[in-house]
PDB file of C-alpha atoms in Angstrom:
ATOM      1  CA  UNK J  19      90.048 114.435 111.963  1.00  0.00           C
ATOM      2  CA  UNK J  20      91.681 113.278 115.118  1.00  0.00           C
ATOM      3  CA  UNK J  21      94.755 113.784 115.502  1.00  0.00           C
ATOM      4  CA  UNK J  22      96.807 112.299 118.693  1.00  0.00           C
ATOM      5  CA  UNK J  23     100.281 113.126 118.958  1.00  0.00           C
ATOM      6  CA  UNK J  24     101.121 109.581 120.502  1.00  0.00           C
ATOM      7  CA  UNK J  25      98.466 106.799 120.908  1.00  0.00           C
ATOM      8  CA  UNK J  26      98.611 102.934 121.020  1.00  0.00           C
ATOM      9  CA  UNK J  27      96.945 101.895 117.881  1.00  0.00           C
ATOM     10  CA  UNK J  28      94.777 104.131 115.899  1.00  0.00           C
ATOM     11  CA  UNK J  29      92.412 101.439 114.854  1.00  0.00           C
ATOM     12  CA  UNK J  30      91.148 100.680 118.587  1.00  0.00           C
ATOM     13  CA  UNK J  31      91.086 104.645 118.952  1.00  0.00           C
ATOM     14  CA  UNK J  32      88.546 104.282 115.883  1.00  0.00           C
ATOM     15  CA  UNK J  33      86.681 101.167 117.276  1.00  0.00           C
ATOM     16  CA  UNK J  34      86.182 103.218 120.788  1.00  0.00           C
ATOM     17  CA  UNK J  35      85.049 106.384 118.972  1.00  0.00           C
ATOM     18  CA  UNK J  36      82.595 103.805 117.231  1.00  0.00           C
ATOM     19  CA  UNK J  37      81.358 102.453 120.316  1.00  0.00           C
ATOM     20  CA  UNK J  38      80.500 106.196 121.792  1.00  0.00           C
ATOM     21  CA  UNK J  39      79.224 108.182 118.931  1.00  0.00           C
ATOM     22  CA  UNK J  40      77.105 108.650 115.763  1.00  0.00           C
ATOM     23  CA  UNK J  41      80.439 108.787 113.024  1.00  0.00           C
ATOM     24  CA  UNK J  42      80.772 110.591 109.903  1.00  0.00           C
ATOM     25  CA  UNK J  43      81.485 108.365 107.016  1.00  0.00           C
ATOM     26  CA  UNK J  44      85.124 109.157 106.347  1.00  0.00           C
ATOM     27  CA  UNK J  45      85.826 109.880 109.699  1.00  0.00           C
ATOM     28  CA  UNK J  46      90.220 110.099 109.753  1.00  0.00           C
ATOM     29  CA  UNK J  47      92.548 109.209 113.443  1.00  0.00           C
ATOM     30  CA  UNK J  48      95.821 109.656 112.969  1.00  0.00           C
ATOM     31  CA  UNK J  49      99.027 109.120 115.214  1.00  0.00           C
ATOM     32  CA  UNK J  50     102.532 110.535 114.702  1.00  0.00           C
ATOM     33  CA  UNK J  51     103.611 107.565 117.233  1.00  0.00           C
ATOM     34  CA  UNK J  52     101.871 104.773 117.048  1.00  0.00           C
ATOM     35  CA  UNK J  53     102.990 102.792 119.890  1.00  0.00           C
ATOM     36  CA  UNK J  54     101.022  99.179 119.781  1.00  0.00           C
ATOM     37  CA  UNK J  55     100.356  99.013 115.652  1.00  0.00           C
ATOM     38  CA  UNK J  56      98.706  95.506 114.578  1.00  0.00           C
ATOM     39  CA  UNK J  57      99.172  94.129 111.375  1.00  0.00           C
ATOM     40  CA  UNK J  58      96.928  91.150 110.022  1.00  0.00           C
ATOM     41  CA  UNK J  59      96.358  88.620 112.830  1.00  0.00           C
ATOM     42  CA  UNK J  60      98.005  90.122 115.623  1.00  0.00           C
ATOM     43  CA  UNK J  61     101.385  90.634 113.898  1.00  0.00           C
ATOM     44  CA  UNK J  62     102.900  93.747 114.994  1.00  0.00           C
ATOM     45  CA  UNK J  63     103.558  96.933 113.082  1.00  0.00           C
ATOM     46  CA  UNK J  64     107.139  98.708 113.337  1.00  0.00           C
ATOM     47  CA  UNK J  65     107.062 102.705 112.369  1.00  0.00           C
ATOM     48  CA  UNK J  66     109.422 105.350 113.856  1.00  0.00           C
ATOM     49  CA  UNK J  67     107.867 108.111 115.397  1.00  0.00           C
ATOM     50  CA  UNK J  68     107.312 111.209 113.208  1.00  0.00           C
ATOM     51  CA  UNK J  69     108.657 109.335 109.841  1.00  0.00           C
ATOM     52  CA  UNK J  70     105.489 107.654 108.375  1.00  0.00           C
ATOM     53  CA  UNK J  71     101.670 108.130 108.152  1.00  0.00           C
ATOM     54  CA  UNK J  72      99.963 105.785 110.516  1.00  0.00           C
ATOM     55  CA  UNK J  73      95.949 105.865 110.757  1.00  0.00           C
ATOM     56  CA  UNK J  74      93.072 104.519 110.955  1.00  0.00           C
ATOM     57  CA  UNK J  75      89.877 105.759 108.476  1.00  0.00           C
ATOM     58  CA  UNK J  76      86.296 104.936 109.496  1.00  0.00           C
ATOM     59  CA  UNK J  77      83.753 104.207 107.065  1.00  0.00           C
ATOM     60  CA  UNK J  78      79.940 103.198 106.857  1.00  0.00           C
ATOM     61  CA  UNK J  79      79.845 100.803 104.159  1.00  0.00           C
ATOM     62  CA  UNK J  80      76.336  99.906 104.232  1.00  0.00           C
ATOM     63  CA  UNK J  81      75.912  99.128 101.495  1.00  0.00           C
ATOM     64  CA  UNK J  82      78.461  96.008 101.184  1.00  0.00           C
ATOM     65  CA  UNK J  83      76.828  92.521 102.167  1.00  0.00           C
ATOM     66  CA  UNK J  84      78.934  90.783 103.969  1.00  0.00           C
ATOM     67  CA  UNK J  85      79.990  88.367 102.322  1.00  0.00           C
ATOM     68  CA  UNK J  86      81.422  90.953  99.661  1.00  0.00           C
ATOM     69  CA  UNK J  87      83.413  92.930 102.147  1.00  0.00           C
ATOM     70  CA  UNK J  88      86.775  92.139 100.636  1.00  0.00           C
ATOM     71  CA  UNK J  89      85.532  94.627  97.966  1.00  0.00           C
ATOM     72  CA  UNK J  90      86.377  97.297 101.166  1.00  0.00           C
ATOM     73  CA  UNK J  91      90.292  95.893 100.882  1.00  0.00           C
ATOM     74  CA  UNK J  92      90.623  96.015  97.099  1.00  0.00           C
ATOM     75  CA  UNK J  93      89.270  99.672  96.845  1.00  0.00           C
ATOM     76  CA  UNK J  94      91.500 100.934  99.422  1.00  0.00           C
ATOM     77  CA  UNK J  95      94.200  99.129  98.073  1.00  0.00           C
ATOM     78  CA  UNK J  96      93.609 100.844  94.532  1.00  0.00           C
ATOM     79  CA  UNK J  97      93.902 104.108  96.262  1.00  0.00           C
ATOM     80  CA  UNK J  98      96.532 103.648  98.172  1.00  0.00           C
ATOM     81  CA  UNK J  99      98.515 102.089  94.411  1.00  0.00           C
ATOM     82  CA  UNK J 100      96.914 105.261  92.776  1.00  0.00           C
ATOM     83  CA  UNK J 101      99.061 107.652  94.855  1.00  0.00           C
ATOM     84  CA  UNK J 102     101.931 105.886  94.898  1.00  0.00           C
ATOM     85  CA  UNK J 103     102.118 105.842  91.380  1.00  0.00           C
ATOM     86  CA  UNK J 104     102.002 109.666  91.602  1.00  0.00           C
ATOM     87  CA  UNK J 105     106.194 108.976  93.231  1.00  0.00           C
ATOM     88  CA  UNK J 106     107.390 105.802  92.188  1.00  0.00           C
ATOM     89  CA  UNK J 107     106.903 102.380  90.003  1.00  0.00           C
ATOM     90  CA  UNK J 108     106.839  99.343  90.560  1.00  0.00           C
ATOM     91  CA  UNK J 109     104.119  99.241  93.270  1.00  0.00           C
ATOM     92  CA  UNK J 110     102.071  95.795  93.762  1.00  0.00           C
ATOM     93  CA  UNK J 111      99.496  94.665  96.162  1.00  0.00           C
ATOM     94  CA  UNK J 112     100.528  91.560  97.715  1.00  0.00           C
ATOM     95  CA  UNK J 113      97.141  89.192  98.873  1.00  0.00           C
ATOM     96  CA  UNK J 114      95.774  89.968 101.330  1.00  0.00           C
ATOM     97  CA  UNK J 115      96.938  92.944 102.691  1.00  0.00           C
ATOM     98  CA  UNK J 116     100.211  94.937 101.710  1.00  0.00           C
ATOM     99  CA  UNK J 117     102.016  96.940  99.572  1.00  0.00           C
ATOM    100  CA  UNK J 118     105.450  95.632  98.191  1.00  0.00           C
ATOM    101  CA  UNK J 119     107.982  98.077  96.002  1.00  0.00           C
ATOM    102  CA  UNK J 120     109.374  94.766  93.729  1.00  0.00           C
ATOM    103  CA  UNK J 121     109.830  92.557  96.464  1.00  0.00           C
ATOM    104  CA  UNK J 122     109.743  94.968  99.347  1.00  0.00           C
ATOM    105  CA  UNK J 123     106.920  95.597 101.707  1.00  0.00           C
ATOM    106  CA  UNK J 124     105.951  99.693 101.557  1.00  0.00           C
ATOM    107  CA  UNK J 125     103.042  99.843 103.543  1.00  0.00           C
ATOM    108  CA  UNK J 126     100.358  97.260 105.169  1.00  0.00           C
ATOM    109  CA  UNK J 127      96.744  97.351 105.972  1.00  0.00           C
ATOM    110  CA  UNK J 128      94.443  95.997 108.547  1.00  0.00           C
ATOM    111  CA  UNK J 129      90.796  96.524 107.637  1.00  0.00           C
ATOM    112  CA  UNK J 130      88.271  95.645 110.786  1.00  0.00           C
ATOM    113  CA  UNK J 131      84.633  95.162 110.158  1.00  0.00           C
ATOM    114  CA  UNK J 132      81.929  95.233 112.359  1.00  0.00           C
ATOM    115  CA  UNK J 133      78.079  93.780 111.008  1.00  0.00           C
ATOM    116  CA  UNK J 134      74.846  94.380 111.094  1.00  0.00           C
ATOM    117  CA  UNK J 135      72.520  91.153 109.593  1.00  0.00           C
ATOM    118  CA  UNK J 136      74.496  90.348 106.795  1.00  0.00           C
ATOM    119  CA  UNK J 137      75.302  93.920 106.781  1.00  0.00           C
ATOM    120  CA  UNK J 138      78.478  95.612 107.049  1.00  0.00           C
ATOM    121  CA  UNK J 139      77.640  98.955 109.848  1.00  0.00           C
ATOM    122  CA  UNK J 140      81.306  99.987 110.623  1.00  0.00           C
ATOM    123  CA  UNK J 141      84.504  99.401 108.538  1.00  0.00           C
ATOM    124  CA  UNK J 142      87.954 100.151 110.369  1.00  0.00           C
ATOM    125  CA  UNK J 143      90.436 100.740 107.820  1.00  0.00           C
ATOM    126  CA  UNK J 144      94.115 101.051 109.350  1.00  0.00           C
ATOM    127  CA  UNK J 145      97.389 102.144 107.025  1.00  0.00           C
ATOM    128  CA  UNK J 146     100.693 102.106 108.303  1.00  0.00           C
ATOM    129  CA  UNK J 147     102.380 103.437 105.205  1.00  0.00           C
ATOM    130  CA  UNK J 148     106.541 103.644 105.522  1.00  0.00           C
ATOM    131  CA  UNK J 149     107.423 107.041 104.667  1.00  0.00           C
ATOM    132  CA  UNK J 150     110.514 109.061 105.761  1.00  0.00           C
ATOM    133  CA  UNK J 151     112.033 106.093 107.472  1.00  0.00           C
ATOM    134  CA  UNK J 152     115.585 104.540 106.712  1.00  0.00           C
ATOM    135  CA  UNK J 153     116.264 101.530 109.591  1.00  0.00           C
ATOM    136  CA  UNK J 154     114.274  98.823 109.881  1.00  0.00           C
ATOM    137  CA  UNK J 155     114.740  95.970 112.259  1.00  0.00           C
ATOM    138  CA  UNK J 156     113.964  93.517 108.931  1.00  0.00           C
ATOM    139  CA  UNK J 157     115.344  93.687 105.723  1.00  0.00           C
ATOM    140  CA  UNK J 158     111.938  92.913 103.515  1.00  0.00           C
ATOM    141  CA  UNK J 159     110.922  96.350 104.805  1.00  0.00           C
ATOM    142  CA  UNK J 160     111.698  99.867 102.868  1.00  0.00           C
ATOM    143  CA  UNK J 161     110.077 103.089 102.648  1.00  0.00           C
ATOM    144  CA  UNK J 162     108.738 105.928 100.073  1.00  0.00           C
ATOM    145  CA  UNK J 163     111.672 107.941 100.889  1.00  0.00           C
ATOM    146  CA  UNK J 164     114.252 105.143 100.108  1.00  0.00           C
ATOM    147  CA  UNK J 165     112.834 103.799  96.616  1.00  0.00           C
ATOM    148  CA  UNK J 166     112.024 107.882  96.014  1.00  0.00           C
ATOM    149  CA  UNK J 167     115.660 109.373  96.929  1.00  0.00           C
ATOM    150  CA  UNK J 168     113.213 112.323  97.897  1.00  0.00           C
ATOM    151  CA  UNK J 169     112.140 113.624 102.249  1.00  0.00           C
ATOM    152  CA  UNK J 170     108.254 114.108 101.861  1.00  0.00           C
ATOM    153  CA  UNK J 171     105.771 116.141 103.803  1.00  0.00           C
ATOM    154  CA  UNK J 172     103.400 113.616 105.398  1.00  0.00           C
ATOM    155  CA  UNK J 173     100.741 116.458 105.285  1.00  0.00           C
ATOM    156  CA  UNK J 174     100.354 116.790 102.284  1.00  0.00           C
ATOM    157  CA  UNK J 175     100.581 113.271 101.746  1.00  0.00           C
ATOM    158  CA  UNK J 176      98.155 112.224 103.505  1.00  0.00           C
ATOM    159  CA  UNK J 177      95.811 114.852 102.003  1.00  0.00           C
ATOM    160  CA  UNK J 178      97.040 113.265  98.652  1.00  0.00           C
ATOM    161  CA  UNK J 179      95.557 110.057  99.715  1.00  0.00           C
ATOM    162  CA  UNK J 180      92.919 110.592 101.519  1.00  0.00           C
ATOM    163  CA  UNK J 181      91.523 112.330  97.844  1.00  0.00           C
ATOM    164  CA  UNK J 182      92.461 108.987  96.160  1.00  0.00           C
ATOM    165  CA  UNK J 183      90.953 107.398  99.353  1.00  0.00           C
ATOM    166  CA  UNK J 184      87.760 109.298  98.564  1.00  0.00           C
ATOM    167  CA  UNK J 185      87.319 108.291  95.139  1.00  0.00           C
ATOM    168  CA  UNK J 186      87.373 105.091  95.623  1.00  0.00           C
ATOM    169  CA  UNK J 187      85.260 104.571  98.023  1.00  0.00           C
ATOM    170  CA  UNK J 188      82.709 106.525  95.418  1.00  0.00           C
ATOM    171  CA  UNK J 189      83.565 103.970  93.674  1.00  0.00           C
ATOM    172  CA  UNK J 190      82.722 101.208  95.079  1.00  0.00           C
ATOM    173  CA  UNK J 191      80.121 102.648  96.462  1.00  0.00           C
ATOM    174  CA  UNK J 192      78.820 103.501  93.038  1.00  0.00           C
ATOM    175  CA  UNK J 193      78.139  99.639  92.251  1.00  0.00           C
ATOM    176  CA  UNK J 194      81.990  99.395  91.890  1.00  0.00           C
ATOM    177  CA  UNK J 195      82.298  98.561  88.808  1.00  0.00           C
ATOM    178  CA  UNK J 196      85.487  97.755  87.499  1.00  0.00           C
ATOM    179  CA  UNK J 197      87.365  97.323  91.148  1.00  0.00           C
ATOM    180  CA  UNK J 198      87.667  93.436  91.050  1.00  0.00           C
ATOM    181  CA  UNK J 199      89.660  93.345  87.644  1.00  0.00           C
ATOM    182  CA  UNK J 200      91.890  96.751  88.015  1.00  0.00           C
ATOM    183  CA  UNK J 201      92.769  95.099  91.636  1.00  0.00           C
ATOM    184  CA  UNK J 202      94.081  91.685  89.709  1.00  0.00           C
ATOM    185  CA  UNK J 203      95.695  93.691  87.504  1.00  0.00           C
ATOM    186  CA  UNK J 204      97.886  95.467  90.678  1.00  0.00           C
ATOM    187  CA  UNK J 205      98.067  92.106  92.899  1.00  0.00           C
ATOM    188  CA  UNK J 206     101.897  90.803  93.312  1.00  0.00           C
ATOM    189  CA  UNK J 207     102.469  87.353  91.204  1.00  0.00           C
ATOM    190  CA  UNK J 208      99.485  87.351  89.396  1.00  0.00           C
ATOM    191  CA  UNK J 209      99.331  85.284  86.432  1.00  0.00           C
ATOM    192  CA  UNK J 210     102.921  84.126  87.061  1.00  0.00           C
ATOM    193  CA  UNK J 211     103.983  80.121  88.430  1.00  0.00           C
ATOM    194  CA  UNK J 212     105.459  80.062  92.060  1.00  0.00           C
ATOM    195  CA  UNK J 213     105.918  78.155  95.139  1.00  0.00           C
ATOM    196  CA  UNK J 214     103.578  78.781  97.840  1.00  0.00           C
ATOM    197  CA  UNK J 215     103.230  76.701 101.368  1.00  0.00           C
ATOM    198  CA  UNK J 216     100.750  75.492 103.426  1.00  0.00           C
ATOM    199  CA  UNK J 217     101.433  72.057 104.948  1.00  0.00           C
ATOM    200  CA  UNK J 218     104.135  71.596 102.339  1.00  0.00           C
ATOM    201  CA  UNK J 219     105.861  73.685  99.173  1.00  0.00           C
ATOM    202  CA  UNK J 220     103.908  73.040  96.041  1.00  0.00           C
ATOM    203  CA  UNK J 221     104.116  75.257  92.887  1.00  0.00           C
ATOM    204  CA  UNK J 222     100.674  77.505  91.583  1.00  0.00           C
ATOM    205  CA  UNK J 223      99.082  80.790  90.119  1.00  0.00           C
ATOM    206  CA  UNK J 224      96.857  82.979  91.647  1.00  0.00           C
ATOM    207  CA  UNK J 225      94.302  83.227  88.987  1.00  0.00           C
ATOM    208  CA  UNK J 226      91.856  85.184  91.251  1.00  0.00           C
ATOM    209  CA  UNK J 227      90.716  87.028  94.702  1.00  0.00           C
ATOM    210  CA  UNK J 228      86.763  86.741  95.197  1.00  0.00           C
ATOM    211  CA  UNK J 229      85.029  89.543  96.861  1.00  0.00           C
ATOM    212  CA  UNK J 230      84.849  86.689 100.053  1.00  0.00           C
ATOM    213  CA  UNK J 231      88.467  87.110 100.572  1.00  0.00           C
ATOM    214  CA  UNK J 232      89.271  83.823  99.508  1.00  0.00           C
ATOM    215  CA  UNK J 233      93.124  83.178  97.419  1.00  0.00           C
ATOM    216  CA  UNK J 234      92.668  81.458  94.275  1.00  0.00           C
ATOM    217  CA  UNK J 235      95.196  79.450  93.414  1.00  0.00           C
ATOM    218  CA  UNK J 236      95.921  77.089  90.393  1.00  0.00           C
ATOM    219  CA  UNK J 237      97.681  74.241  90.298  1.00  0.00           C
ATOM    220  CA  UNK J 238      98.544  71.128  88.565  1.00  0.00           C
ATOM    221  CA  UNK J 239      95.783  69.396  90.194  1.00  0.00           C
ATOM    222  CA  UNK J 240      93.261  71.577  89.896  1.00  0.00           C
ATOM    223  CA  UNK J 241      92.320  74.839  92.383  1.00  0.00           C
ATOM    224  CA  UNK J 242      92.999  75.692  95.682  1.00  0.00           C
ATOM    225  CA  UNK J 243      90.805  78.150  97.649  1.00  0.00           C
ATOM    226  CA  UNK J 244      92.591  79.730 101.020  1.00  0.00           C
ATOM    227  CA  UNK J 245      91.643  82.194 103.454  1.00  0.00           C
ATOM    228  CA  UNK J 246      94.378  84.620 105.460  1.00  0.00           C
ATOM    229  CA  UNK J 247      97.022  83.168 106.699  1.00  0.00           C
ATOM    230  CA  UNK J 248      96.102  79.448 105.553  1.00  0.00           C
ATOM    231  CA  UNK J 249      98.734  79.668 102.460  1.00  0.00           C
ATOM    232  CA  UNK J 250     102.131  81.632 102.505  1.00  0.00           C
ATOM    233  CA  UNK J 251     104.247  82.928  99.537  1.00  0.00           C
ATOM    234  CA  UNK J 252     107.231  81.040  99.496  1.00  0.00           C
ATOM    235  CA  UNK J 253     109.796  81.740  95.829  1.00  0.00           C
TER     236      UNK J 253
END
């Protein structure tokens, strides 16, 4: 466990640690004040100091091939929703890296993988969860305190979440039976027709997410496959 009262990015700190020393599976880097948190594809992550959980886990998932790397994202997403289900309902996983409560963002995941040949060598799992924060710059964000109606002790929540994370990681390391289907069962808007946008608007239904991370949509004309940032949810 590496605790920093304040830092720019726990993912960057974790990356620096990997470059300097041998790192144990499950090493956790956490801060009370992340000043330059990042989301997917360079997006910024808003988190008020001392009110939220902002941390990174270092895993050494050498049992996963490069073309299976999104299975780790699935396992992490399931661990977070396992944990949230003990506090509230209506939580879903929004592809590729968000945790939603109904139609509002409750948290986010940023995974950076390092490969050796065709296998994963190290993975840095950055997690930001809105816990006790009540004011946000965007109306689409919410927090656990807003949806559950109580104030939480961050250290207690971290301990609980770490237990769920270990359980899902060990499940993945043991072969990952059931992880894919459980992930789909908790996927935001899975199996429902909605409007999406790529170079234009179209109606489609989410039918799968592949181990590579590709989102599979069923349209009236057939199936389409998308990588991160190639398609967006509209309605």
